[in-house]
Each structure stands twice: as C-alpha cells, then as structure tokens.
XYZ file of C-alpha atoms in Angstrom:
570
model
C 118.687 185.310 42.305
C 120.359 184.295 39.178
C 124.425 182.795 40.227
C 125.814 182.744 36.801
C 128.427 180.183 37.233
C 130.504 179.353 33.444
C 129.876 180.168 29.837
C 131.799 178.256 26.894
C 131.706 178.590 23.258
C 133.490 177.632 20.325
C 132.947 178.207 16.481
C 131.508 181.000 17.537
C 132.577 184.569 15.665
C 136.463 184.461 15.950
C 136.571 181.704 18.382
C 137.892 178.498 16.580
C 136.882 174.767 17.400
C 138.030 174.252 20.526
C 135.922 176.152 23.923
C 136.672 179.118 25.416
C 135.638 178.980 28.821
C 135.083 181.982 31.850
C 134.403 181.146 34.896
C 131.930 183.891 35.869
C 131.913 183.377 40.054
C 135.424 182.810 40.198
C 136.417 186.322 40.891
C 134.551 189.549 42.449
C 136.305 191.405 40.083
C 137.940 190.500 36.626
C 139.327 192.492 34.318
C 139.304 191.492 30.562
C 141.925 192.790 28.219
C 143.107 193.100 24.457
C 143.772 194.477 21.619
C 141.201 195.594 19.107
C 139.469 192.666 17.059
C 141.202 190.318 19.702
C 137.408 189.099 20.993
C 137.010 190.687 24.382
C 133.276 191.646 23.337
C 132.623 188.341 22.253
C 131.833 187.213 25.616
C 129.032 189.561 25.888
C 127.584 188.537 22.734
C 127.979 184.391 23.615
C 125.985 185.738 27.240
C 123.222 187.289 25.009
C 122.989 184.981 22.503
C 122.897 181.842 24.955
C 120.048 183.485 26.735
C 118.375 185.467 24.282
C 119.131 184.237 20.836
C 120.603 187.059 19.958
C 124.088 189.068 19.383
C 124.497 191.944 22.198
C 126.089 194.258 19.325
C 123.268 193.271 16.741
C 125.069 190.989 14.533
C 123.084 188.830 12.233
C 122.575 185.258 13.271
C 124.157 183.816 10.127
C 127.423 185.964 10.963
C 127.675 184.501 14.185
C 129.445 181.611 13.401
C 132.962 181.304 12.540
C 133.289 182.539 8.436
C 136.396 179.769 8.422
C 135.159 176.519 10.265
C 131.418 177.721 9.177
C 129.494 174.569 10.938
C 129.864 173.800 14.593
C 129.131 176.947 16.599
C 127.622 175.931 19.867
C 127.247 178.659 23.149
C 126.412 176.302 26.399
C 125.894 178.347 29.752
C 125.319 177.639 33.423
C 123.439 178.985 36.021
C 121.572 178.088 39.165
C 118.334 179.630 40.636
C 118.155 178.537 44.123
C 118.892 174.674 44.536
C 117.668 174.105 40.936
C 120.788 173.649 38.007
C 120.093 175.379 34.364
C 121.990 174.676 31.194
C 121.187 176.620 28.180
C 122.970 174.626 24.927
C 122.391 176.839 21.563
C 124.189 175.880 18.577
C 124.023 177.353 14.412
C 124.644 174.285 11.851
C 123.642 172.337 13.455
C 120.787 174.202 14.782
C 120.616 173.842 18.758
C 118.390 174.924 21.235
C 118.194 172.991 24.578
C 117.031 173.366 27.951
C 118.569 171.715 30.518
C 117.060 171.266 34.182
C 118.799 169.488 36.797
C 121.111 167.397 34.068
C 117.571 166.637 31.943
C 116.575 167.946 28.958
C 113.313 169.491 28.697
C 110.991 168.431 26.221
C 111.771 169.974 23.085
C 108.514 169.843 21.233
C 107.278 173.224 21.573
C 108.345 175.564 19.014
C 111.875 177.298 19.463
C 109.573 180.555 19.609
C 107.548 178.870 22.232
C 110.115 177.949 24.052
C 112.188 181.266 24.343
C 109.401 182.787 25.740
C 108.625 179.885 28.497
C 112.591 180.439 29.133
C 112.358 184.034 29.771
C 109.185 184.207 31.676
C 109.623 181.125 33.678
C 113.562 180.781 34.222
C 115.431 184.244 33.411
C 112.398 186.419 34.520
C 113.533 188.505 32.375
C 113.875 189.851 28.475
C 116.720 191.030 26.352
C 115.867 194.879 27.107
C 115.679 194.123 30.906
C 118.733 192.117 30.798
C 121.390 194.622 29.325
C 119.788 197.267 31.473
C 120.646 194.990 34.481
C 123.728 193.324 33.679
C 125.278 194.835 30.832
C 126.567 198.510 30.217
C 128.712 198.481 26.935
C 129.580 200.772 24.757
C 128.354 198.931 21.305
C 125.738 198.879 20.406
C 123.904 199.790 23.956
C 121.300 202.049 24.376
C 121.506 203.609 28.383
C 118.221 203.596 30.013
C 117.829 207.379 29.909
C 118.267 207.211 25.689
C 115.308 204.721 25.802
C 111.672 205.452 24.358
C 109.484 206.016 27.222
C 107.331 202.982 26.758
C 111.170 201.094 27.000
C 111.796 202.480 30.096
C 108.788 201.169 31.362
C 109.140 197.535 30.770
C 112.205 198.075 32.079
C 111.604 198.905 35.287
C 108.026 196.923 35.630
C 110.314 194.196 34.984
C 112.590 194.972 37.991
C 109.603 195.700 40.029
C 108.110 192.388 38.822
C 105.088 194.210 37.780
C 104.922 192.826 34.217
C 102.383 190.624 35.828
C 99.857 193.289 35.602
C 101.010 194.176 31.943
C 100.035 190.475 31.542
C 96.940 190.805 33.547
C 96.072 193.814 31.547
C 96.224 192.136 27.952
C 93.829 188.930 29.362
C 92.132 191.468 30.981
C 91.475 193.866 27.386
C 91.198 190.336 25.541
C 88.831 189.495 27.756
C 86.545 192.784 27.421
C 86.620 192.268 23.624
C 85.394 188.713 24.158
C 82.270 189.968 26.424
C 81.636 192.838 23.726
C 81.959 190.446 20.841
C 79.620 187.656 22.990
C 76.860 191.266 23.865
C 76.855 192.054 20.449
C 76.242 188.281 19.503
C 73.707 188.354 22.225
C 71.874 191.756 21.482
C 71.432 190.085 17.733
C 70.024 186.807 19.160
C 68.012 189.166 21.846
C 66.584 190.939 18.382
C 66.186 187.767 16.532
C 64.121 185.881 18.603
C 62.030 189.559 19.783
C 61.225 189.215 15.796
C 60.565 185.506 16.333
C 58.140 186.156 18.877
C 56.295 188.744 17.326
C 56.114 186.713 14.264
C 54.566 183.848 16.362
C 51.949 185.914 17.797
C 50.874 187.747 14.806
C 50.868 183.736 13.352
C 48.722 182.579 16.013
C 46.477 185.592 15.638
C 46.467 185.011 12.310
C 45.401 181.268 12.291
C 42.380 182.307 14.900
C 41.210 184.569 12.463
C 41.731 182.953 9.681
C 40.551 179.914 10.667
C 37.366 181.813 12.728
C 36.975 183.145 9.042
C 37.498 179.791 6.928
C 35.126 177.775 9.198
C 32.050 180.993 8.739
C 32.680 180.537 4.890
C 32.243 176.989 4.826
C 29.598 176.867 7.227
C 27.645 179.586 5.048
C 28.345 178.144 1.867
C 26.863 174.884 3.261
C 24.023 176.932 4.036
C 23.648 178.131 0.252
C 24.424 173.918 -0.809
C 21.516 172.879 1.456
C 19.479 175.658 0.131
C 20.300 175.093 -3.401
C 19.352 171.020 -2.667
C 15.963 171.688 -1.395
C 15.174 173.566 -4.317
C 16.318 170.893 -6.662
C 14.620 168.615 -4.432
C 10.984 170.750 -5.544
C 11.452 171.142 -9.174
C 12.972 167.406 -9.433
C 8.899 166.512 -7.114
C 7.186 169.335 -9.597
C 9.367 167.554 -12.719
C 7.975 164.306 -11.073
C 4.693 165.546 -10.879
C 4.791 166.492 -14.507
C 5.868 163.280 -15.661
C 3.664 161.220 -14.173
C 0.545 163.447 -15.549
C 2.369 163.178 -19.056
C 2.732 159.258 -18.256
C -1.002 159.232 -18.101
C -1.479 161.346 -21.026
C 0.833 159.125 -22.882
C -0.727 155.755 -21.914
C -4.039 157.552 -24.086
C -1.797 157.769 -27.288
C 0.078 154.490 -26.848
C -0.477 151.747 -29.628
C -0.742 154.420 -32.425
C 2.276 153.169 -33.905
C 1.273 150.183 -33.859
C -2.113 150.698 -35.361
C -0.544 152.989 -38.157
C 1.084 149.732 -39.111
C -0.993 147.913 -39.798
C -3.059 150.325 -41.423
C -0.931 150.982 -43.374
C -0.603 147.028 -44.262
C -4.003 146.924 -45.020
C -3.675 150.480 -47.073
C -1.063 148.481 -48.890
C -3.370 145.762 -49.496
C -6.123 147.996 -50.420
C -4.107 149.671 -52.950
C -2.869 146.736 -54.351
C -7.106 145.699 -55.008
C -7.316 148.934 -56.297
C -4.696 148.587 -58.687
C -6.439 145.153 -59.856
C -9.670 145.762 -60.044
C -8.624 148.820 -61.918
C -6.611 146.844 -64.279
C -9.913 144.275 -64.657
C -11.836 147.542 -65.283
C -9.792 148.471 -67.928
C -9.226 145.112 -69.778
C -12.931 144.663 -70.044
C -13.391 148.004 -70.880
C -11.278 148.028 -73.600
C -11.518 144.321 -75.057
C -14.076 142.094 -76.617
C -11.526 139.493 -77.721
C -9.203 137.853 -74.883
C -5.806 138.797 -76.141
C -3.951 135.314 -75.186
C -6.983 132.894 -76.960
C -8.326 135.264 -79.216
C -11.839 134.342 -78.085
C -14.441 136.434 -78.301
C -15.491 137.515 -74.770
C -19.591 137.377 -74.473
C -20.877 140.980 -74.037
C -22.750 140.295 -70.974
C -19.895 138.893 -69.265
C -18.186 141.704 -69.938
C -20.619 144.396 -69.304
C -21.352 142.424 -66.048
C -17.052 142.596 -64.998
C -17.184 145.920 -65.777
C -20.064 146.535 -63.310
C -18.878 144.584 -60.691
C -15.717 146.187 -60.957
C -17.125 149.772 -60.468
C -19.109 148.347 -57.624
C -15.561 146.688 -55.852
C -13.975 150.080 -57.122
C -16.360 152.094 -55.493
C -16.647 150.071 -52.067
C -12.560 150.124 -51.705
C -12.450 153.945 -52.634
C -14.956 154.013 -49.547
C -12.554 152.541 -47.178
C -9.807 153.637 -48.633
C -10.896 157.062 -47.408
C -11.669 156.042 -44.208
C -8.504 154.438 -44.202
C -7.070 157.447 -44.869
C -8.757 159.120 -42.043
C -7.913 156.532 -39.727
C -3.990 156.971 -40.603
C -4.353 160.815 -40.400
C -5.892 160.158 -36.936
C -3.235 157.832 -35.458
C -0.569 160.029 -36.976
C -2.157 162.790 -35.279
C -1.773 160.586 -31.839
C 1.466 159.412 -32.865
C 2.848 162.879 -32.952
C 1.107 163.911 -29.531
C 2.904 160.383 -28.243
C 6.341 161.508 -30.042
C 5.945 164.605 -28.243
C 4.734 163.676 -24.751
C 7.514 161.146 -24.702
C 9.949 163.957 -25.783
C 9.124 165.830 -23.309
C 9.007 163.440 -20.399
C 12.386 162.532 -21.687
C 13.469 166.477 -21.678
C 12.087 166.125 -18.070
C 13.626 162.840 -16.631
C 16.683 164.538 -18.091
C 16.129 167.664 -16.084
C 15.678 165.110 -12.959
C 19.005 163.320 -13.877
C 20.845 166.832 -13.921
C 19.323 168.126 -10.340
C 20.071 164.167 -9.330
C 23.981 164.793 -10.345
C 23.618 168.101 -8.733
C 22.481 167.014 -5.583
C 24.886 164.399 -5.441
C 27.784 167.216 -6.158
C 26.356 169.573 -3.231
C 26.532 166.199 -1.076
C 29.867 165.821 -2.002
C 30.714 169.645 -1.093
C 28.531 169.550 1.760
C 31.198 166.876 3.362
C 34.059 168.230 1.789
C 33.161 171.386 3.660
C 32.595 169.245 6.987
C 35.761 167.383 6.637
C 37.859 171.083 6.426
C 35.640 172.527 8.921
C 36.376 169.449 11.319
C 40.215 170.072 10.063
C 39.891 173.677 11.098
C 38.669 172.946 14.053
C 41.270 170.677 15.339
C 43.806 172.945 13.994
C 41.975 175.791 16.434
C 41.929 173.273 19.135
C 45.965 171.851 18.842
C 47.128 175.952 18.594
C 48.117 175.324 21.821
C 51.231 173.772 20.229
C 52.084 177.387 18.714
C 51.286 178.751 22.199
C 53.761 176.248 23.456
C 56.276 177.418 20.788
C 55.915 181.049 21.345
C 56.611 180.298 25.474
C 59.812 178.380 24.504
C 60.857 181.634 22.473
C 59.860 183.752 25.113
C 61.981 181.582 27.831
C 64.821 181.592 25.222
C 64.375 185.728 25.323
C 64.512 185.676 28.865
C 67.585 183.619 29.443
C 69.391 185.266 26.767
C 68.149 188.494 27.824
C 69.289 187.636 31.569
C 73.432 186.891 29.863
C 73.326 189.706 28.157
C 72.830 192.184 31.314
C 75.278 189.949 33.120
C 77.987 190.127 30.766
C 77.236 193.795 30.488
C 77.739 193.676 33.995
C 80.959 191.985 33.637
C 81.833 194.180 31.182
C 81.965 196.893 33.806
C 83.648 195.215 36.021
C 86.495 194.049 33.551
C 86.213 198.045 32.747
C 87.129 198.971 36.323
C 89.802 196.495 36.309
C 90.871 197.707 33.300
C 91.218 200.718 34.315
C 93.469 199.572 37.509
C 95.551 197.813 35.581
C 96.541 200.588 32.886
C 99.605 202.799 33.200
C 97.782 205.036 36.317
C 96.211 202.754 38.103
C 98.073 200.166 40.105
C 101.437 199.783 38.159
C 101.927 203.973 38.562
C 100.979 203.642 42.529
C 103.448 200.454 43.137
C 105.936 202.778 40.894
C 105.430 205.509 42.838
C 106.010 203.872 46.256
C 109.716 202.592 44.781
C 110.371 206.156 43.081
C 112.116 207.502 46.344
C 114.600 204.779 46.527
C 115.171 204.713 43.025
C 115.970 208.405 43.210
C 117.593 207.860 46.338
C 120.173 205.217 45.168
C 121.059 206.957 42.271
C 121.867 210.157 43.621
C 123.717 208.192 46.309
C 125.871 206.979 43.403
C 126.087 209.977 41.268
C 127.803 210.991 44.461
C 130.551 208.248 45.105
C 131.744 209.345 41.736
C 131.947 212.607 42.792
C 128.911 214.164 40.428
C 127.101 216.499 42.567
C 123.634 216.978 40.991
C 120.216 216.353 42.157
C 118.916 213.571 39.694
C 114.969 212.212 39.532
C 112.974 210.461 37.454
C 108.473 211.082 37.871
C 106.002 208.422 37.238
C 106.800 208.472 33.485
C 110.273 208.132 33.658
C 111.400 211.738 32.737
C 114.194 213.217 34.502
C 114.073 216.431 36.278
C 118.224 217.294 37.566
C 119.213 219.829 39.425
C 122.516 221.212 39.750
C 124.703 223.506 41.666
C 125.016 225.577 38.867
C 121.724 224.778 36.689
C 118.740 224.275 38.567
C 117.184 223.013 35.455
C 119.295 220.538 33.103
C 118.452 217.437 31.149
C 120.417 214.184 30.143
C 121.085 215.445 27.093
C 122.768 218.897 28.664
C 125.285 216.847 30.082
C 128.778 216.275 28.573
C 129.844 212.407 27.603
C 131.633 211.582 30.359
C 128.852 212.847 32.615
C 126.301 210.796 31.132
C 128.515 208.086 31.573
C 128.049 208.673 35.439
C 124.631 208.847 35.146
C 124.478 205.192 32.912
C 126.447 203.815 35.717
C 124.291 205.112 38.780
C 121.396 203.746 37.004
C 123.378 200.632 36.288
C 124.365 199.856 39.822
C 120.572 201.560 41.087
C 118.523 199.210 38.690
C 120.606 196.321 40.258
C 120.233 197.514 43.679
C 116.110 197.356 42.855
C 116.099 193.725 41.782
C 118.360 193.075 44.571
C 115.873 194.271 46.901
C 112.748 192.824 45.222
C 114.727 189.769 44.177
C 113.194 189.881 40.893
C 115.695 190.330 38.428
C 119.139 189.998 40.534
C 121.768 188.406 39.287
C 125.627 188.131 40.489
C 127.091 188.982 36.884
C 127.929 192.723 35.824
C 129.646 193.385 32.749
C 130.941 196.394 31.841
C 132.511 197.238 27.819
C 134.937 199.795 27.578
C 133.323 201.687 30.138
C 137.180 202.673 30.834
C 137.985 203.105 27.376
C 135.342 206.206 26.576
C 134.134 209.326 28.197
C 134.862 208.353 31.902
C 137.819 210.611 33.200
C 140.392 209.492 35.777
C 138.602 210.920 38.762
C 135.582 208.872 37.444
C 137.444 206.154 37.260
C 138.862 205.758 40.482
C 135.148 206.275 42.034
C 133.991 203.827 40.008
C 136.755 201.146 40.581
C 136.214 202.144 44.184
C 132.209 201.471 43.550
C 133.090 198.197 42.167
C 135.595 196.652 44.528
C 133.970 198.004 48.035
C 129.953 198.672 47.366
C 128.718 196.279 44.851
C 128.782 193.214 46.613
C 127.214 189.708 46.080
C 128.882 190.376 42.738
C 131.043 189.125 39.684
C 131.928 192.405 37.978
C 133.705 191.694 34.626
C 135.188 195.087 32.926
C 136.205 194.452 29.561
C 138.769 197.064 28.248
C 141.731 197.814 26.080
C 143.793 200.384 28.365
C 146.853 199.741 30.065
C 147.534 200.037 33.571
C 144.116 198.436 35.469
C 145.508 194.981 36.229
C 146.425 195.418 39.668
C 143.073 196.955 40.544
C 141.221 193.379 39.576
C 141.608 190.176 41.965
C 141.708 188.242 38.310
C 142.655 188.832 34.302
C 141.585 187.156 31.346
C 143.669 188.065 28.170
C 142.117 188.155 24.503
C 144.999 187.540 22.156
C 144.655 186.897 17.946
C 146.283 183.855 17.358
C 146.613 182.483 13.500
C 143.177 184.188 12.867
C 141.156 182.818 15.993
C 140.432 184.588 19.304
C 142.228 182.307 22.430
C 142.187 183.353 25.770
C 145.677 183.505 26.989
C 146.688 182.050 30.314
C-alpha cells in the first residue's frame, strides 16, 4: 500500500516562493475550501505532476510555473511503501527530477523518460490513467471510467488486478514470435542457399570426373596419333637415309670434276694462248719477206719452213684443243650430275632435319601430355577434398535444417502462449473470476446513496443496468447527478479492488467539486456518510467551494488570494 504522507510546492501556478504544505495522513477526512481562482485544485495538479509529470487539468508544462516569479517551481512529495521512505523532488527552471529512497538519491543517469517509467512500474505500480481512476474523481478535466475508450478501461482495471504483467508478457511474448519468424525466414534462405550449394558441388564433382575421365582419353589418344606420327617420320627419315647414302655413293663417282674442269680449263687457256701465237707466227711469215723492225730480208726457206711448222703446231693444238673440248664437255656433264646429286642429298638431309625437329616437337607434346595427364590424375585422386567439402555443406544443411524445425516448433509454442496471453485467454478468465465482486461492490454502493439500479459491467467492460423502471438503460440514459453516483461507486469499488489485491491501494482520495456539481442533497448526505463511516484506512480530501460542509470534516484547509498568490490560510 501506498501511505501518502505530505506534499509541498512553491512557484508553482499561483503559489508564490514560499511552500505550501498538506499534510495528507493527518486527517480521515479534510475538507478544502475557497473561492474560485483561490488554488484549491492546485493540489491535485502538484499530486499529478510530482508523480506523473504532468498537470491533472492538462495544463502545459511551461504554464505550470508561476507567470510572476517565473524560475523556481519545485513540487517535493512523500510517501512510504512498507518500511521503505520515497521522495519525489520535480522542479521547472531549474529543471528537477529526483528520486529519493531512504534519504538517497538514486542515480540519475538514466534518461528522465527512463526513469518515469522505472518510477511507475517499480515504485507507484501504477500510471497516470490508473491513478486518477483510483485516487482522484474531479470535475476538470476528468474523464469517469465509464466515459473511457474500451481499451482505457482495460488498463485500468488490469492495472488494479495487477495483470499488466501479462500485457507485458504478451508484447516480449509477440516480439519474441517476430524474432523466431524473422530468424525461420533467415534460416529457410540459408536452408535454400546451401541446398543450391550442394547441388552445385555435386554437379562440380561430377563434372570434374567427367571431364577429367574425358581430358585424360584425349591426351592419351592424341599421344597415340604423336607416337604414330613419330614412327612414320622415323621410316621416311631411314628411307631419306637410305637415299642419301646411295646418292653419297653416286656422288663419290662425280667428285673431282670441278677440279679437273680447272685445270682444263688452265691448260685450255694455255692452249689458246699457243694458238693465238703460232697463229700470229703464221701470219707474220705469211705475209712478210722483210722483218719489219731490221728491214732484213727474211730467207725464203726460212720462211716457207715457219710457215710449215706453224701449220704442223697449228694443226696438232687444234687436235687437242678438241679433245680438250670434249674433256670439259665431259666433266661439265659430271659436274652437273655432282651439282645435282648434292642438291638433292641436301633437299634430303633437309627433309631429315624437318622430321628431326618434328620428332623432337611430338617428344615435347608427348610429355606435355604426360605431365597434364599425371596432373589430371592427381586432381581425380585429391577429389576427395570436394567430397569433403560437399559433407561439410551437407552437415551445415542438417544443423541448420534441425534450428529451423525447432524454432518452428517454438514458434508454436510462443503461438499458444500467445494466444493465452491475449485479451481471452488468461487476462479475460482472471477478469472474469473478479467480475462478481466488482459488480457486487458497486451495486453495494450505488445503494448507500440510495440509487436503486442493478449495475454490471461483462468481460469487455460494457455495462448492462437494470432498473426498477427500465430494465434496459445505459450510462449515458442517466441524468448528471446520477452518473455522478455511478463515478463514485466505481470510485470507492476500484479502490476496494486494489485494496483487496493490494496492488494499487493507496490511503489518499481526492475528490473536486464533487459537492459543487450534479450531486443532490440526498446524494450528498450518502456520500458524506460513505466517506466518514465505510471508507476506512483512508485520507479523503474533498475540495469544494460551497458553504455549510465544515462541520462534517474532522479538518479544513482554506485557499485564500492574497496580493496575487494562492496561501493556505490557517
């Protein structure tokens, strides 16, 4: 339970600098009074906006602090939960927002966000809507439960139930299941990925068997074809052999005709140049009786007998000369079959050098071919590796295949809870089981202020009412001052709940103007009666601008306007 002991304030909307203090367990029942725009509402709004942050009547934040002072506005309240002291300090220029526990401060370096929300879930139990539904009924700015949206009304009374644990529970619960879908879909992608991988692998493997069967036939038959095509050069090079030496010895019969030819031709020279003299003899002694250079005369016989021998020597060289001939025309003749045979024995040792080069190019194939068959082979022999690869991707499928059943599984079960944990499951059956007292108390109240109806809320919060008159009315049949009665049996019902699950009870119930509105003098004397002899284990505080209530209250406070700034009045 939540004993709200003090509140103080100062600075803060027509409050000036100095506190305003109210002692909130001093009195069962205290009555606060004044004229309008005196400040008796601005205790409500210090309550909310110490707790909350915010203004009960829905001013803005900037407007809560005094428009003449304008720095300095500071709300400090104090409560105890059990054996364990809270002070909530919250200021505006300077901005203040401070947890106290036990006299120490709690560390402050969360965000102010942060840290309303650890206050209301871990301290107050509580939020803003629950709070004014539990502790506050006013007249500004206050919307009664049964003017709430239905999803309202809910958290409302989950949080008096202390249900909002399964709201909670819920939310981790669908953030969860979005996770596991997000992490199956992730997982039915990988599952697909490495299903490609692993037919990839084994069409790669199949394909380096084959290919590699195939590569080492190829090389294997063009090795064949090389070996084949060497023995055959190896034949013609032996035939081109053959025909080389036979040409060799062919040649050897024409060899020196070079040779010969010159030197007959030397001596053909030589012969010709004998010719040519003895011709020239010839002719001088044929054609002169006196020697030109001594002008002798030159004896007949002489001469007759030069000429003579010259025919003779004439006649003898033309003889050789024409076997000369024919011996040059006969060595030419060999020449030219030597020029030829050597030709051709050259054409041949060149056909052996190009079979030679050829040969030497197969060998070179021939063990190029071995070295990639050999290459191949290994290759065939270390596929194991791939085989080792595609088992790794087939473990990998396995294992991921194996999460992403069990997370499907999960899935299910996160489903199921899922489904206990929405609006019908679990929350609707614990509602259900407090739906009789709920009823219960609130009829009982609608009673002790003398409203005769039957009045009760289903699973969803809609009211069905009954009356004497109407067997089938609504909230919104019902005159002001009747709904009024029904906003207060709620009121004092809702409390009664958190009472009894000790969830959300407080001592502190604050009523605005309650008095001052639709409630009639015979509600008003069952409600003061509610007030002073049922509610109990309470500080009731009725705020309220009529006359003629201070001897029903065991305490006052008075609200006066005092040059500008709300004072309390002793």
């Amino acid at each position: 339970m939540i004993l709200f002991e003090k509140i103080r304030f100062k600075n803060f909307l027509s409050t000036g600098n100095q506190f305003s203090e109210i002692q909130f367990n001093k009195s069962n029942t205290t009555l606060i009074v004044g004229t309008n725009g005196a400040g008796k509402s601005t205790v409500l709004d210090a309550l909310t906006f110490s707790l909350f942050g915010k203004s009960f009547r829905g001013i803005n934040k900037p407007q809560l602090i005094n428009s003449i002072n304008e720095k300095d506005c500071l709300v400090e309240i104090e409560f105890s939960i059990g054996t364990v002291q809270w002070k909530v300090r919250r200021g505006i220029k300077p901005s203040i927002f401070e947890i106290y526990k036990n006299g120490q401060v709690l560390n402050q370096e969360a965000s102010s966000i942060d840290q309303q929300k650890w206050l209301e879930q871990n301290v107050l139990k509580m939020n803003y809507k629950s709070f004014t539904q539990v502790v506050i009924l006013g007249s500004s700015n206050f919307v009664p439960f049964m003017q709430l949206a239905a999803a309202s009304r809910r958290e409302v009374i989950e949080d008096l139930l202390d249900i909002k644990i399964f709201s909670s529970m819920t939310t981790i619960v669908k953030d969860k299941i979005k996770f596991l879908k997000e992490e199956v879909r992730s997982l039915d992608l990988k599952k697909e990925s490495i299903s490609d991988k692993i037919l990839m692998q084994k069409e790669f493997i199949e394909d380096i068997e084959k290919r590699g069967k195939e590569s080492i036939k190829e090389k294997e038959d063009k090795i064949d074809e090389l070996c084949i095509e060497e023995t055959e050069l190896g034949k013609k090079i032996e035939t081109l052999s053959f025909s080389i030496e036979d040409l060799n010895k062919e040649l050897e019969t024409y060899s020196g005709a070079k040779e010969k030819l010159r030197k007959l031709g030397n001596l053909k020279g030589k012969i010709s140049q004998k010719v040519s003299t003895i011709t020239q003899e010839h002719q001088f002694f044929t054609e002169n009786t006196v020697c030109p250079t001594c002008t002798q005369d030159i004896e007949n016989e002489f001469r007759l007998n030069k000429i003579s021998e010259a025919k003779s020597k004439a006649k003898e060289l033309q003889l050789g000369y024409e076997e000369l001939e024919q011996a040059i025309q006969n060595e030419e003749i060999r020449e030219d079959h030597f020029l030829r045979i050597s030709k051709e024995v050259t054409n041949l040792t060149h056909d052996i050098s190009k079979n030679n080069t050829r040969i030497t190019s197969i060998h070179r194939q021939i063990r190029d071919l071995q070295h990639e068959i050999q290459r191949t082979t290994t290759d065939l022999e270390n596929r194991s590796l791939e085989h080792e690869k595609l088992e790794k991707f087939k473990d990998n499928l396995q294992l991921i295949t194996e999460d992403f059943y069990t997370k499907k599984e999960n899935i299910s079960y996160y489903d199921y809870i899922y489904s206990l944990l929405k609006d019908g499951g679990v929350k609707t059956k614990i509602i259900k089981k407090y739906l009789p007292l709920i009823n219960q108390q609130v009829n009982k109240y609608l009673q002790m202020m003398d409203f005769y109806i039957n009045f009760t809320l289903d699973e969803e919060f809609n009211e069905t009412i009954q009356s004497p008159i109407h067997e089938d009315f609504s909230y919104s049949s019902f005159s002001e001052g009747e709904k009024q009665r029904i906003d207060l049996a709620l009121l004092f019902t809702w409390r009664e709940v958190a009472k009894f699950k000790n969830s959300t009870s407080t001592n502190l119930l604050i009523l605005d103007e309650v008095f001052d509105s639709s409630l009639d003098g015979t509600g008003t004397d069952e409600f003061l009666k509610i007030i002073r002899f049922v509610i109990k284990d309470a500080n009731v505080f009725v705020i309220s601008h009529k006359t003629g209530l201070e001897d029903k209250f065991q305490s006052v406070i008075r609200f006066e306007k005092v040059k500008g700034f709300s004072r309390m009045m002793p």
